[in-house]
Short mmCIF file of C-alpha atoms in Angstrom, two decimals:
data_model
loop_
_atom_site.label_atom_id
_atom_site.label_comp_id
_atom_site.label_asym_id
_atom_site.label_seq_id
_atom_site.Cartn_x
_atom_site.Cartn_y
_atom_site.Cartn_z
CA GLY A 1 15.40 -9.28 -20.62
CA GLU A 2 16.19 -6.98 -17.75
CA ASN A 3 15.15 -8.09 -14.25
CA VAL A 4 15.00 -5.51 -11.49
CA GLU A 5 14.65 -6.47 -7.84
CA GLN A 6 13.71 -3.91 -5.21
CA HIS A 7 13.92 -4.03 -1.42
CA PRO A 8 12.32 -3.55 0.99
CA SER A 9 8.70 -3.89 -0.10
CA THR A 10 7.56 -1.70 2.80
CA LEU A 11 9.43 0.87 4.84
CA SER A 12 8.21 2.82 7.86
CA VAL A 13 10.33 5.67 9.17
CA GLN A 14 9.96 8.38 11.77
CA GLU A 15 9.62 11.87 10.41
CA GLY A 16 13.07 13.41 10.10
CA ASP A 17 14.85 10.09 9.71
CA SER A 18 16.36 8.78 6.46
CA ALA A 19 14.90 6.19 4.13
CA VAL A 20 16.95 3.94 1.87
CA ILE A 21 15.61 1.76 -0.94
CA LYS A 22 17.84 -0.65 -2.82
CA CYS A 23 17.56 -2.15 -6.28
CA THR A 24 19.58 -4.63 -8.28
CA TYR A 25 19.49 -5.23 -12.01
CA SER A 26 20.59 -8.09 -14.21
CA ASP A 27 21.44 -6.63 -17.61
CA SER A 28 24.90 -5.11 -17.70
CA ALA A 29 23.84 -3.14 -20.80
CA SER A 30 21.42 -1.03 -18.74
CA ASN A 31 22.60 2.55 -18.70
CA TYR A 32 19.77 4.63 -17.29
CA PHE A 33 18.17 4.27 -13.85
CA PRO A 34 15.19 6.46 -12.94
CA TRP A 35 13.24 6.53 -9.70
CA TYR A 36 9.53 7.23 -9.66
CA LYS A 37 7.19 8.23 -6.85
CA GLN A 38 3.57 7.20 -7.11
CA GLU A 39 0.85 8.37 -4.78
CA LEU A 40 -2.33 6.33 -4.49
CA GLY A 41 -4.32 6.43 -7.71
CA LYS A 42 -1.94 8.88 -9.34
CA ARG A 43 0.63 8.73 -12.10
CA PRO A 44 4.25 7.80 -11.42
CA GLN A 45 6.38 10.94 -11.21
CA LEU A 46 10.09 11.01 -11.94
CA ILE A 47 11.95 12.22 -8.86
CA ILE A 48 15.55 11.56 -9.82
CA ASP A 49 17.56 9.57 -12.33
CA ILE A 50 21.14 8.53 -12.85
CA ARG A 51 23.11 7.45 -15.86
CA SER A 52 25.74 4.76 -15.97
CA ASN A 53 28.63 7.18 -16.29
CA VAL A 54 27.88 8.72 -12.89
CA GLY A 55 28.22 7.14 -9.46
CA GLU A 56 26.09 9.50 -7.43
CA LYS A 57 23.56 12.27 -7.93
CA LYS A 58 21.84 14.49 -5.42
CA ASP A 59 18.84 16.78 -5.56
CA GLN A 60 18.06 18.47 -2.25
CA ARG A 61 16.88 15.71 0.12
CA ILE A 62 17.05 12.98 -2.48
CA ALA A 63 20.16 11.17 -3.65
CA VAL A 64 20.83 8.14 -5.79
CA THR A 65 23.96 6.02 -5.93
CA LEU A 66 24.96 3.54 -8.61
CA ASN A 67 27.44 0.68 -8.43
CA LYS A 68 27.83 -0.67 -11.96
CA THR A 69 30.19 -3.43 -10.96
CA ALA A 70 27.76 -4.86 -8.45
CA LYS A 71 24.74 -3.88 -10.59
CA HIS A 72 22.87 -2.16 -7.83
CA PHE A 73 21.58 1.32 -7.19
CA SER A 74 19.94 2.96 -4.20
CA LEU A 75 17.63 5.84 -3.37
CA HIS A 76 18.30 7.87 -0.24
CA ILE A 77 15.77 10.28 1.20
CA THR A 78 16.99 12.40 4.10
CA GLU A 79 14.96 14.39 6.63
CA THR A 80 11.80 12.57 5.63
CA GLN A 81 8.50 14.40 5.77
CA PRO A 82 4.90 13.07 5.80
CA GLU A 83 4.50 14.10 2.16
CA ASP A 84 7.26 11.65 1.26
CA SER A 85 4.80 8.83 2.02
CA ALA A 86 4.13 7.04 -1.29
CA VAL A 87 5.16 4.04 -3.36
CA TYR A 88 8.60 4.35 -4.90
CA PHE A 89 9.66 2.41 -7.98
CA CYS A 90 13.14 1.96 -9.33
CA ALA A 91 13.68 1.12 -12.98
CA ALA A 92 16.45 0.19 -15.34
CA ARG A 93 16.73 0.74 -19.05
CA PRO A 94 18.81 -1.37 -21.40
CA ASN A 95 19.45 -0.27 -24.95
CA ASP A 96 15.94 -0.84 -26.27
CA TYR A 97 14.43 2.19 -24.52
CA LYS A 98 12.00 0.08 -22.49
CA LEU A 99 11.97 0.50 -18.73
CA SER A 100 11.91 -2.50 -16.42
CA PHE A 101 10.44 -1.62 -13.05
CA GLY A 102 11.08 -2.97 -9.61
CA ALA A 103 8.18 -4.24 -7.53
CA GLY A 104 7.90 -1.02 -5.55
CA THR A 105 8.47 0.11 -1.97
CA THR A 106 5.66 1.53 0.12
CA VAL A 107 7.16 4.24 2.29
CA THR A 108 5.27 5.49 5.33
CA VAL A 109 6.60 8.46 7.23
CA ARG A 110 5.28 8.57 10.79
CA ALA A 111 4.67 12.01 12.21
CA GLY B 1 6.35 21.07 -19.76
CA ALA B 2 6.23 17.39 -20.80
CA VAL B 3 2.59 16.79 -19.95
CA VAL B 4 0.81 13.58 -20.91
CA SER B 5 -2.94 13.26 -20.66
CA GLN B 6 -5.23 10.24 -20.79
CA HIS B 7 -8.91 9.96 -21.48
CA PRO B 8 -11.08 8.74 -19.93
CA SER B 9 -9.77 8.80 -16.37
CA TRP B 10 -12.09 5.98 -15.42
CA VAL B 11 -14.57 3.75 -17.21
CA ILE B 12 -17.05 1.09 -16.21
CA CYS B 13 -18.27 -1.25 -18.91
CA LYS B 14 -20.14 -4.48 -19.35
CA SER B 15 -18.33 -7.72 -20.11
CA GLY B 16 -17.94 -8.23 -23.86
CA THR B 17 -17.78 -4.58 -24.83
CA SER B 18 -14.75 -2.71 -26.15
CA VAL B 19 -13.14 0.28 -24.49
CA LYS B 20 -10.84 2.83 -26.10
CA ILE B 21 -8.29 4.77 -24.07
CA GLU B 22 -6.49 7.79 -25.48
CA CYS B 23 -3.01 8.95 -24.56
CA ARG B 24 -1.90 12.41 -25.67
CA SER B 25 1.35 14.30 -25.30
CA LEU B 26 0.18 17.88 -24.84
CA ASP B 27 3.31 19.96 -25.25
CA PHE B 28 5.75 17.71 -27.04
CA GLN B 29 5.88 15.20 -29.85
CA ALA B 30 6.58 11.54 -29.22
CA THR B 31 7.53 8.90 -31.75
CA THR B 32 7.35 6.29 -29.01
CA MET B 33 4.68 5.76 -26.38
CA PHE B 34 4.34 2.92 -23.94
CA TRP B 35 1.29 1.22 -22.46
CA TYR B 36 1.42 -0.27 -18.97
CA ARG B 37 -1.03 -2.15 -16.82
CA GLN B 38 -0.93 -1.92 -13.05
CA PHE B 39 -2.92 -4.17 -10.73
CA PRO B 40 -3.56 -3.06 -7.13
CA LYS B 41 -0.42 -2.93 -5.02
CA GLN B 42 1.70 -4.18 -7.90
CA SER B 43 4.31 -2.72 -10.18
CA LEU B 44 3.89 -1.36 -13.68
CA MET B 45 3.90 -4.09 -16.28
CA LEU B 46 4.76 -3.04 -19.82
CA MET B 47 2.16 -4.26 -22.29
CA ALA B 48 3.39 -2.79 -25.54
CA THR B 49 5.49 -0.14 -27.21
CA SER B 50 3.58 2.09 -29.55
CA ASN B 51 5.49 3.49 -32.52
CA GLU B 52 4.15 6.35 -34.61
CA GLY B 53 3.35 5.22 -38.11
CA SER B 54 4.15 1.55 -37.55
CA LYS B 55 2.87 -1.49 -35.73
CA ALA B 56 3.10 -1.73 -31.98
CA THR B 57 5.51 -4.12 -30.32
CA TYR B 58 3.84 -6.31 -27.73
CA GLU B 59 5.44 -7.88 -24.68
CA GLN B 60 5.38 -11.61 -24.27
CA GLY B 61 2.01 -12.85 -23.06
CA VAL B 62 0.06 -9.79 -24.20
CA GLU B 63 -2.55 -10.59 -26.85
CA LYS B 64 -2.23 -8.11 -29.69
CA ASP B 65 -5.70 -8.91 -31.00
CA LYS B 66 -7.22 -8.14 -27.64
CA PHE B 67 -5.27 -4.97 -26.91
CA LEU B 68 -5.30 -2.96 -30.13
CA ILE B 69 -2.88 -0.07 -30.29
CA ASN B 70 -2.90 2.73 -32.81
CA HIS B 71 -0.32 5.52 -32.89
CA ALA B 72 -1.67 7.69 -35.65
CA SER B 73 0.19 10.91 -34.91
CA LEU B 74 3.16 12.21 -32.96
CA THR B 75 0.90 13.26 -30.10
CA LEU B 76 -1.73 10.52 -29.86
CA SER B 77 -1.76 6.81 -29.15
CA THR B 78 -4.87 4.77 -28.43
CA LEU B 79 -5.35 1.46 -26.67
CA THR B 80 -8.55 -0.47 -27.32
CA VAL B 81 -9.43 -3.30 -24.99
CA THR B 82 -11.63 -5.54 -27.12
CA SER B 83 -14.26 -7.85 -25.69
CA ALA B 84 -13.35 -6.81 -22.18
CA HIS B 85 -13.77 -9.27 -19.32
CA PRO B 86 -13.63 -8.76 -15.54
CA GLU B 87 -10.01 -9.93 -15.45
CA ASP B 88 -9.11 -6.97 -17.68
CA SER B 89 -10.10 -4.61 -14.87
CA SER B 90 -6.96 -2.69 -14.03
CA PHE B 91 -5.21 0.67 -14.04
CA TYR B 92 -3.87 1.40 -17.53
CA ILE B 93 -1.11 3.99 -17.78
CA CYS B 94 0.64 5.35 -20.83
CA SER B 95 3.97 7.12 -21.06
CA ALA B 96 5.82 8.97 -23.77
CA ASN B 97 9.37 9.84 -24.73
CA PRO B 98 9.84 13.32 -26.20
CA ILE B 99 11.56 13.29 -29.59
CA GLY B 100 15.27 13.66 -28.99
CA ASN B 101 15.04 12.29 -25.43
CA GLN B 102 14.83 8.53 -25.49
CA GLU B 103 15.48 8.17 -21.80
CA THR B 104 12.90 10.08 -19.82
CA GLN B 105 9.38 8.69 -19.84
CA TYR B 106 6.56 11.01 -18.84
CA PHE B 107 3.50 9.24 -17.57
CA GLY B 108 -0.15 9.94 -18.11
CA PRO B 109 -2.55 10.07 -15.14
CA GLY B 110 -3.87 6.59 -15.87
CA THR B 111 -7.26 5.14 -16.73
CA ARG B 112 -9.05 2.93 -14.26
CA LEU B 113 -11.07 0.26 -16.05
CA LEU B 114 -13.75 -1.77 -14.30
CA VAL B 115 -15.42 -4.51 -16.29
CA LEU B 116 -18.63 -5.86 -14.78
#
């Protein structure tokens, strides 16, 4: 099955700085890569996703890049704000519609 | 749009009892729903895939007789934790794919289960 690794496990940034989270996947058949944000005790919320036919996607302060050859994808958050503090999960989806999640990154934005 | 609800939001039960958790898609229909378990400070672990009108598909290591799943309609899936024990205490989250969109999973708010 698909194996997704995510780094770093924790990330502390100064407000206004950028945050980058990286993930690698093992199954070359994976073609959909969503990113979820989960606040403590809440549901995961989709913040951005990318499909295998695209190399980069941006939505305001959030961007995701995908390198299919290297099987890795990254989340970039620019101009971080305190409300960006949360746990972020990457995921990959092979052809069976099931998502395999990374271990998560706890992001803390220092004011 | 694409709202998923879960009930109850939290439950405390005695060891040996059974607990039923409901997952509903409120404004869309879903032929497929997923059940996850999340322990504190850990990732989401898929337990099973719930298919409307057919048997659920369980992940390796998940006991199907302990975690009963029923997907009776296009908007409702239930997970019953039978003979619950303290080690079953966890955060259970469901998600659903809208019909025609097999990629995006919308998550429910989760159910926190504490077994005493």
